[in-house]
Tab-separated table of C-alpha atoms and ligand atoms in Angstrom:
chain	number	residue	atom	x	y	z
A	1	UNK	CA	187.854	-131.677	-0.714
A	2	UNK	CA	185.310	-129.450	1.110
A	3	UNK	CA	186.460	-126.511	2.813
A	4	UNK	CA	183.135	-125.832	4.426
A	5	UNK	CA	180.418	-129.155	5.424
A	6	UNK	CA	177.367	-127.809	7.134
A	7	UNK	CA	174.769	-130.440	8.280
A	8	UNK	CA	171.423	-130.591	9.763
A	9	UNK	CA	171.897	-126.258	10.057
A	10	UNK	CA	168.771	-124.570	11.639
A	11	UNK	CA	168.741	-120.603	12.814
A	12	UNK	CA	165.971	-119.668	14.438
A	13	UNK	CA	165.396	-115.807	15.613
A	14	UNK	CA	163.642	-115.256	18.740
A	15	UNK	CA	162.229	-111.627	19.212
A	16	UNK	CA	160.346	-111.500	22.312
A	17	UNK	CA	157.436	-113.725	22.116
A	18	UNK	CA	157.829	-114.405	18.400
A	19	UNK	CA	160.316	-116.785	17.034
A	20	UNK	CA	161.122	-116.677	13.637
A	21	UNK	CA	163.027	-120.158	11.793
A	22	UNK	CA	164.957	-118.924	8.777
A	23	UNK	CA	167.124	-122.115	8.219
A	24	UNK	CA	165.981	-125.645	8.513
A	25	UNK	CA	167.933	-128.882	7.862
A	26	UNK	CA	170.750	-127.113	6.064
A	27	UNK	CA	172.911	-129.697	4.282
A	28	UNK	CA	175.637	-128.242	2.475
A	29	UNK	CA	179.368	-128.958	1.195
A	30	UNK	CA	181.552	-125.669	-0.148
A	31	UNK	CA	184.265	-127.603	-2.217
A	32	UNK	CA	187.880	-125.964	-2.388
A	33	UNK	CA	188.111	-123.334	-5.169
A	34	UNK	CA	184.671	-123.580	-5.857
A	35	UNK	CA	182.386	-120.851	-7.059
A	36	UNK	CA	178.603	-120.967	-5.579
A	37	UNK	CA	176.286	-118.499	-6.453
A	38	UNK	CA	173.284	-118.451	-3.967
A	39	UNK	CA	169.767	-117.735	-5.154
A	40	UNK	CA	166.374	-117.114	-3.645
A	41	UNK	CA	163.313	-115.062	-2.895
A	42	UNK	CA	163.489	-112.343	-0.392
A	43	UNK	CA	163.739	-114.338	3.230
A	44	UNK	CA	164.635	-116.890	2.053
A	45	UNK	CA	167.609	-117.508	4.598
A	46	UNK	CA	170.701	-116.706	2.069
A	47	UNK	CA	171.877	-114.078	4.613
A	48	UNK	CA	171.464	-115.816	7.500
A	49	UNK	CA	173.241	-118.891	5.634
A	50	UNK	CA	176.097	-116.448	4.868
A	51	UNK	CA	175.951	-114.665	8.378
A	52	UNK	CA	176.825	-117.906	10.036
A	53	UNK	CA	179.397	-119.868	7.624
A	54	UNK	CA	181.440	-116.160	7.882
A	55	UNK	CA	181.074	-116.612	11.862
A	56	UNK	CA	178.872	-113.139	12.033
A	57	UNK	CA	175.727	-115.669	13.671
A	58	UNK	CA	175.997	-118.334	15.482
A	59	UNK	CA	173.305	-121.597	14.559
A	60	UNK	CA	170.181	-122.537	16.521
A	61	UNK	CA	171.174	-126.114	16.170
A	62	UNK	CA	172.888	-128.521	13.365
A	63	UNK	CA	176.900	-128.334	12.518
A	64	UNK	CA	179.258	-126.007	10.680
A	65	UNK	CA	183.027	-127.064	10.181
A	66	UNK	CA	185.254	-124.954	8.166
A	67	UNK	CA	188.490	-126.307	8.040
A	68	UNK	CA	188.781	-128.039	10.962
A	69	UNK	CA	187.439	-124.789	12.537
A	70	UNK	CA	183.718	-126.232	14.688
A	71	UNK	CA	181.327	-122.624	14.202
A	72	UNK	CA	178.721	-124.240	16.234
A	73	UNK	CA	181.010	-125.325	19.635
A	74	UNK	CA	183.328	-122.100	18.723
A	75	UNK	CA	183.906	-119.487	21.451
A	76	UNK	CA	183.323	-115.961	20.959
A	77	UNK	CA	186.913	-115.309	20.681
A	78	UNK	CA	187.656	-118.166	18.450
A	79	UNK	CA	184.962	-116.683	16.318
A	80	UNK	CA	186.711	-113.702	16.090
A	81	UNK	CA	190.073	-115.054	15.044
A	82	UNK	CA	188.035	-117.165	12.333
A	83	UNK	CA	186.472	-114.085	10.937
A	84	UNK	CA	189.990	-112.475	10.686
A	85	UNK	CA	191.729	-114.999	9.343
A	86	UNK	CA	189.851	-117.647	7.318
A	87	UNK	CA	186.518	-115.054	5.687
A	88	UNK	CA	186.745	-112.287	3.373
A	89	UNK	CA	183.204	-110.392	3.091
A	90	UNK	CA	181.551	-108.280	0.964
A	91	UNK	CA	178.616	-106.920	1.323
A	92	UNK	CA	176.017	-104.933	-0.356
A	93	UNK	CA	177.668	-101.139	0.944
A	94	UNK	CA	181.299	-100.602	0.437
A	95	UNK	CA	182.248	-99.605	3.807
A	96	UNK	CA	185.352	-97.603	2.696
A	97	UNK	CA	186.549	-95.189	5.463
A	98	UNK	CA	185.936	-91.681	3.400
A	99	UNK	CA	188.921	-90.305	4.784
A	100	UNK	CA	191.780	-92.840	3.283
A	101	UNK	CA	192.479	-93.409	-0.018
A	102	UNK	CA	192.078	-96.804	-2.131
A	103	UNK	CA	195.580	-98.339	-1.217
A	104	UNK	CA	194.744	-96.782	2.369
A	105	UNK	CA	191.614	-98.601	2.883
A	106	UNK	CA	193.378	-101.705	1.368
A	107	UNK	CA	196.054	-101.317	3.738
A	108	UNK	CA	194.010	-101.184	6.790
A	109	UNK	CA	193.982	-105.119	6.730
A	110	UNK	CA	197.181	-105.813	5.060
A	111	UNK	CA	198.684	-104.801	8.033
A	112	UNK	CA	197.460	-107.799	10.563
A	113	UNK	CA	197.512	-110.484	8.129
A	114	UNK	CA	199.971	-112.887	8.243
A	115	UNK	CA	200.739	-113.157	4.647
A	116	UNK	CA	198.885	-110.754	2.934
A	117	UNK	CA	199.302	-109.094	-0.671
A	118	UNK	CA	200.059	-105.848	-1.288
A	119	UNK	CA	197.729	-103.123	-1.493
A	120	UNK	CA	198.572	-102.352	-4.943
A	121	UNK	CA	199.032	-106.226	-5.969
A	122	UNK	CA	194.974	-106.740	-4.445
A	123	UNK	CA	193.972	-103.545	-6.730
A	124	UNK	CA	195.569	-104.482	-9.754
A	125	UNK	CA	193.667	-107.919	-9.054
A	126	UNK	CA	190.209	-106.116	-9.602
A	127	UNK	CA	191.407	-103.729	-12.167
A	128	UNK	CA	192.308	-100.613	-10.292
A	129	UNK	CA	195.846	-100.365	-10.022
A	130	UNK	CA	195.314	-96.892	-11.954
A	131	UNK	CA	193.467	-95.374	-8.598
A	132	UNK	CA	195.382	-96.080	-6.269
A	133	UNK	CA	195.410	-92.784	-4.162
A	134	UNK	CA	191.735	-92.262	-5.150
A	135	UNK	CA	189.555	-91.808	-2.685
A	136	UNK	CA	185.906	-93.531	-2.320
A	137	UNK	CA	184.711	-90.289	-3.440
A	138	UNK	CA	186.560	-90.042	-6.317
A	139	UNK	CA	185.845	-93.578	-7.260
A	140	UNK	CA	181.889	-94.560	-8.811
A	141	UNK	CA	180.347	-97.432	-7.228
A	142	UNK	CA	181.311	-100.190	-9.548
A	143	UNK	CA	185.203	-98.952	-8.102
A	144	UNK	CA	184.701	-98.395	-4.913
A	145	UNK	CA	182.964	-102.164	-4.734
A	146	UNK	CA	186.343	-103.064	-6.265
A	147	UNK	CA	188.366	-101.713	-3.596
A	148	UNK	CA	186.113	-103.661	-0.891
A	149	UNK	CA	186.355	-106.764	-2.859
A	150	UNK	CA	190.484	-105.785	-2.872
A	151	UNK	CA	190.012	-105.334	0.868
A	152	UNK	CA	188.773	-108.381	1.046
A	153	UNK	CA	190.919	-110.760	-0.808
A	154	UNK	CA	194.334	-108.919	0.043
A	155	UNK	CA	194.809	-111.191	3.354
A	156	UNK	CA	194.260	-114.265	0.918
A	157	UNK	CA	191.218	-115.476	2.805
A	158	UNK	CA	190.654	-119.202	2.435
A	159	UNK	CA	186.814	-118.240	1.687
A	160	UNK	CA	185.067	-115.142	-0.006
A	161	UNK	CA	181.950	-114.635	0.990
A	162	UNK	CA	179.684	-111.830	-0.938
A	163	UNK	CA	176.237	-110.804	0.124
A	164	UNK	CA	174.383	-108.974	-2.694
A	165	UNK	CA	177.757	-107.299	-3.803
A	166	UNK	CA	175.849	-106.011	-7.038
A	167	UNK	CA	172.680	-105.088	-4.660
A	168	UNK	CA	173.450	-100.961	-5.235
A	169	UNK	CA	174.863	-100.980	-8.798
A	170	UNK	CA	173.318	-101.020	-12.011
A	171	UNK	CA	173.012	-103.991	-13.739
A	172	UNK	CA	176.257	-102.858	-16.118
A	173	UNK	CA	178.400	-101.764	-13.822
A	174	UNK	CA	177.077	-105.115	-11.657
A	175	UNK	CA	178.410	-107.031	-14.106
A	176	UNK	CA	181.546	-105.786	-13.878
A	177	UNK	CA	181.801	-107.023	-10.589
A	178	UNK	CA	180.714	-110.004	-11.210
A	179	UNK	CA	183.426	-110.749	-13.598
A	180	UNK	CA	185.716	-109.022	-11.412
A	181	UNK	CA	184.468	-111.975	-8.858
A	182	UNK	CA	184.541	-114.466	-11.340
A	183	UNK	CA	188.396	-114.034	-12.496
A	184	UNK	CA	189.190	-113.905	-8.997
A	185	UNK	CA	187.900	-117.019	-8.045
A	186	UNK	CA	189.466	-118.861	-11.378
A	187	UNK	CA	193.228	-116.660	-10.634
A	188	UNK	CA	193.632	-117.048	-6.693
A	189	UNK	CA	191.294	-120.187	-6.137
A	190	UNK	CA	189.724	-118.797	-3.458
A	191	UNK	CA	186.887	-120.407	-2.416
A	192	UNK	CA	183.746	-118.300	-3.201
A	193	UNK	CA	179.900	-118.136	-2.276
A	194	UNK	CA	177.684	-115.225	-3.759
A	195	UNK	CA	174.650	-114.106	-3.095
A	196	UNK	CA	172.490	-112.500	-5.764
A	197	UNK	CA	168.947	-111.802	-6.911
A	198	UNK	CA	170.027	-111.999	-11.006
A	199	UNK	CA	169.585	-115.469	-11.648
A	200	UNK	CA	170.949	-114.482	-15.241
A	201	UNK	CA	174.346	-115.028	-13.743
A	202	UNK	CA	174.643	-118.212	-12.729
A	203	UNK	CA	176.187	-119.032	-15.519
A	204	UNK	CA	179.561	-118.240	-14.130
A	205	UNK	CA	179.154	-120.316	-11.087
A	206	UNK	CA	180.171	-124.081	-10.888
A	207	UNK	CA	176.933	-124.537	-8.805
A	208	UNK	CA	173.873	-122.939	-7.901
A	209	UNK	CA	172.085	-123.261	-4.629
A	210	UNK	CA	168.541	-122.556	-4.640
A	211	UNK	CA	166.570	-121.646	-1.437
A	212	UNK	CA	163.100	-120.897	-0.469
A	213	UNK	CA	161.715	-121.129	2.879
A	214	UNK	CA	164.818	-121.307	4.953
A	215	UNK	CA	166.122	-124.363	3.051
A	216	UNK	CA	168.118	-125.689	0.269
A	217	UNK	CA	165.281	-126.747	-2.512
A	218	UNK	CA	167.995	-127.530	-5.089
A	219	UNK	CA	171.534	-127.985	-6.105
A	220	UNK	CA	172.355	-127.303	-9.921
A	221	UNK	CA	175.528	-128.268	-11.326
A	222	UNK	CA	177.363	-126.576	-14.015
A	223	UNK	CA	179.559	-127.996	-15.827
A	224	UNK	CA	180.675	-125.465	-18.106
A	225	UNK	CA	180.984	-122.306	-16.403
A	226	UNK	CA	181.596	-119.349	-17.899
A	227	UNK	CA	182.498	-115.639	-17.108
A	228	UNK	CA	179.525	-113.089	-17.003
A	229	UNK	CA	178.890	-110.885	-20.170
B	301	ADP	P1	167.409	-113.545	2.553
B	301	ADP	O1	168.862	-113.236	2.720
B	301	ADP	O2	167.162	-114.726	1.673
B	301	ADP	O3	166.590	-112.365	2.159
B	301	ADP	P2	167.401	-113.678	5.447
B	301	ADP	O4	168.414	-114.697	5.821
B	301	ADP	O5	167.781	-112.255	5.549
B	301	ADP	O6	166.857	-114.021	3.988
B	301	ADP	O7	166.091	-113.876	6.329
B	301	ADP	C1	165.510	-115.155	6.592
B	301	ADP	C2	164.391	-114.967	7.586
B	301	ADP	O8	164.924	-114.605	8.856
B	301	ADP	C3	163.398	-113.877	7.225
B	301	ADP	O9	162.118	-114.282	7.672
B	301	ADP	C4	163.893	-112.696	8.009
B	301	ADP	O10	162.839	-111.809	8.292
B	301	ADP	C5	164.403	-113.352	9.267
B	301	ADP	N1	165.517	-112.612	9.887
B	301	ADP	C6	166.709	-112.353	9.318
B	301	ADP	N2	167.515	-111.679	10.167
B	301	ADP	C7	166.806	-111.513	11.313
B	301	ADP	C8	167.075	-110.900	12.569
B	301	ADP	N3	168.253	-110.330	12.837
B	301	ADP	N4	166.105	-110.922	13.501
B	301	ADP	C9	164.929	-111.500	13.251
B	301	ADP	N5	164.596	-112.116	12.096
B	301	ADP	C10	165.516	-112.105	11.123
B	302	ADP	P1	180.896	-97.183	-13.343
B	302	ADP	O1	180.279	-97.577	-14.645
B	302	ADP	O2	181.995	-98.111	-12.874
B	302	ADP	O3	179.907	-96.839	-12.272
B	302	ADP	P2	181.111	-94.359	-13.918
B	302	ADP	O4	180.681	-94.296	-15.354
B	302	ADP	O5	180.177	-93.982	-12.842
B	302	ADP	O6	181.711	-95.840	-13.652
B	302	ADP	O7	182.433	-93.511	-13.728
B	302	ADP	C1	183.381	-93.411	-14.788
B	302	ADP	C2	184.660	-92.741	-14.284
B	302	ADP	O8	184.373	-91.503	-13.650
B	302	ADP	C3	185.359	-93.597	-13.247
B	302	ADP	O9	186.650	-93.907	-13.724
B	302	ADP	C4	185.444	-92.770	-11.987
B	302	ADP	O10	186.759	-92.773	-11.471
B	302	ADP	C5	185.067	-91.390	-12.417
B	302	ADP	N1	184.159	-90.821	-11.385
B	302	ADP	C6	182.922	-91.243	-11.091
B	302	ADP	N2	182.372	-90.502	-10.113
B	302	ADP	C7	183.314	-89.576	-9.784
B	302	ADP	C8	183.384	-88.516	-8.833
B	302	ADP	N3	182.358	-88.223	-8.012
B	302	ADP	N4	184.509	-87.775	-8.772
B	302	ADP	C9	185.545	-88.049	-9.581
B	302	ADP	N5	185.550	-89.034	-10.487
B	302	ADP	C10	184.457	-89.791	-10.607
């Protein structure tokens, strides 16, 4: 069944005088427990793809449904309730508050979720249930993109949406987290779309989604998925 079903998606940014279309005639279906890594040059439109099945951008035209939730005819409140209780992000910079530790910043959404994990059960997920009352500063960045992707899953999101999450690490340490992404997916099920630059890891994906110029150019299936190494 598909948990997200975008169709006929267009964004287009207006600055001023200048308008600028970064999506055009978006068809797409996100299939429960799937994992979809997104691929494509610079400007291509992943974030902007991303940005709006998370509910951080709204479309220019076209239809998103997520689970019976409409993103296009949603209010700005309803928006806000879908971001907080259907998405988990991660993004490219941690965003872990300096001053609380690991469980801490793990804790910070536990709290309004209505059936969350614990803080230590979401660490132990991505391997850090040994740094618990580290703090960010403490941790490298492989760890501390660990504790956001903790953060992230801990309120069991029904999606998991990652924009570059490898973007500041080194390709080792990346890999890590891709792996750390990967086993998530296959453990929880939670439905996941990743965007990346490092084509070399699509192999852990069950499809790729290729974009250039603000659409989809191609959908590649794989059937035999496997964890990144
Ligand atoms: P990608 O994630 O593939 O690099 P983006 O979705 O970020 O691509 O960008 C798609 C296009 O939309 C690009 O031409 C980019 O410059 C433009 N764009 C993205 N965000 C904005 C914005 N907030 N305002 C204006 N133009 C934007
Ligand atoms: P990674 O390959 O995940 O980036 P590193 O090799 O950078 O890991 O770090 C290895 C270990 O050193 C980690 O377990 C981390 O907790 C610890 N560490 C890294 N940076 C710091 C720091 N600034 N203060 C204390 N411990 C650190």
């Amino acid at each position: 069944s598909s948990v997200f079903v975008v169709r006929g998606l267009a964004k287009t940014y207006v600055m001023g005088e200048v308008s600028v279309p970064a999506l055009q005639d978006v068809d797409l279906d996100l299939y429960s427990g799937e994992l979809v890594v997104l691929l494509g040059p610079s400007g291509s439109g992943k974030s902007t793809l991303l940005n709006i099945l998370g509910g951080l951008d709204r479309a220019s035209a076209g239809e998103v449904v997520c689970d019976g939730w409409n993103l296009t005819r949603a209010g700005d409140r309803e928006l806000t309730a879908f971001r907080r209780e259907v998405v988990g992000f991660v993004f490219q910079f941690y965003n872990l508050i300096p001053s609380l530790t690991a469980r801490e910043n793990v804790a910070i959404v536990t709290e309004i979720a209505a059936d969350p994990m614990a803080p230590h059960e979401a660490l132990d997920l991505v391997g850090l249930g040994g740094r618990l009352d580290h703090f960010p500063a403490q941790l490298s960045g492989g760890e501390q993109q660990r504790v956001a992707i903790a953060r992230a899953i801990a309120k069991r999101p029904r999606v998991l949406l990652c924009d570059e999450p490898t973007g500041a690490l080194d390709s080792s340490t990346g890999v890590i987290v891709l792996q750390v992404l990967e086993r998530i997916n296959r453990e929880l099920g939670t439905t996941t779309a990743v965007i990346t630059h490092n084509a070399g890891i699509a192999a852990m994906a069950d499809r790729v989604v290729q974009m250039s110029d603000g659409r989809i150019q191609s959908i590649r299936e794989n059937g035999s998925r496997l964890a990144p190494s």
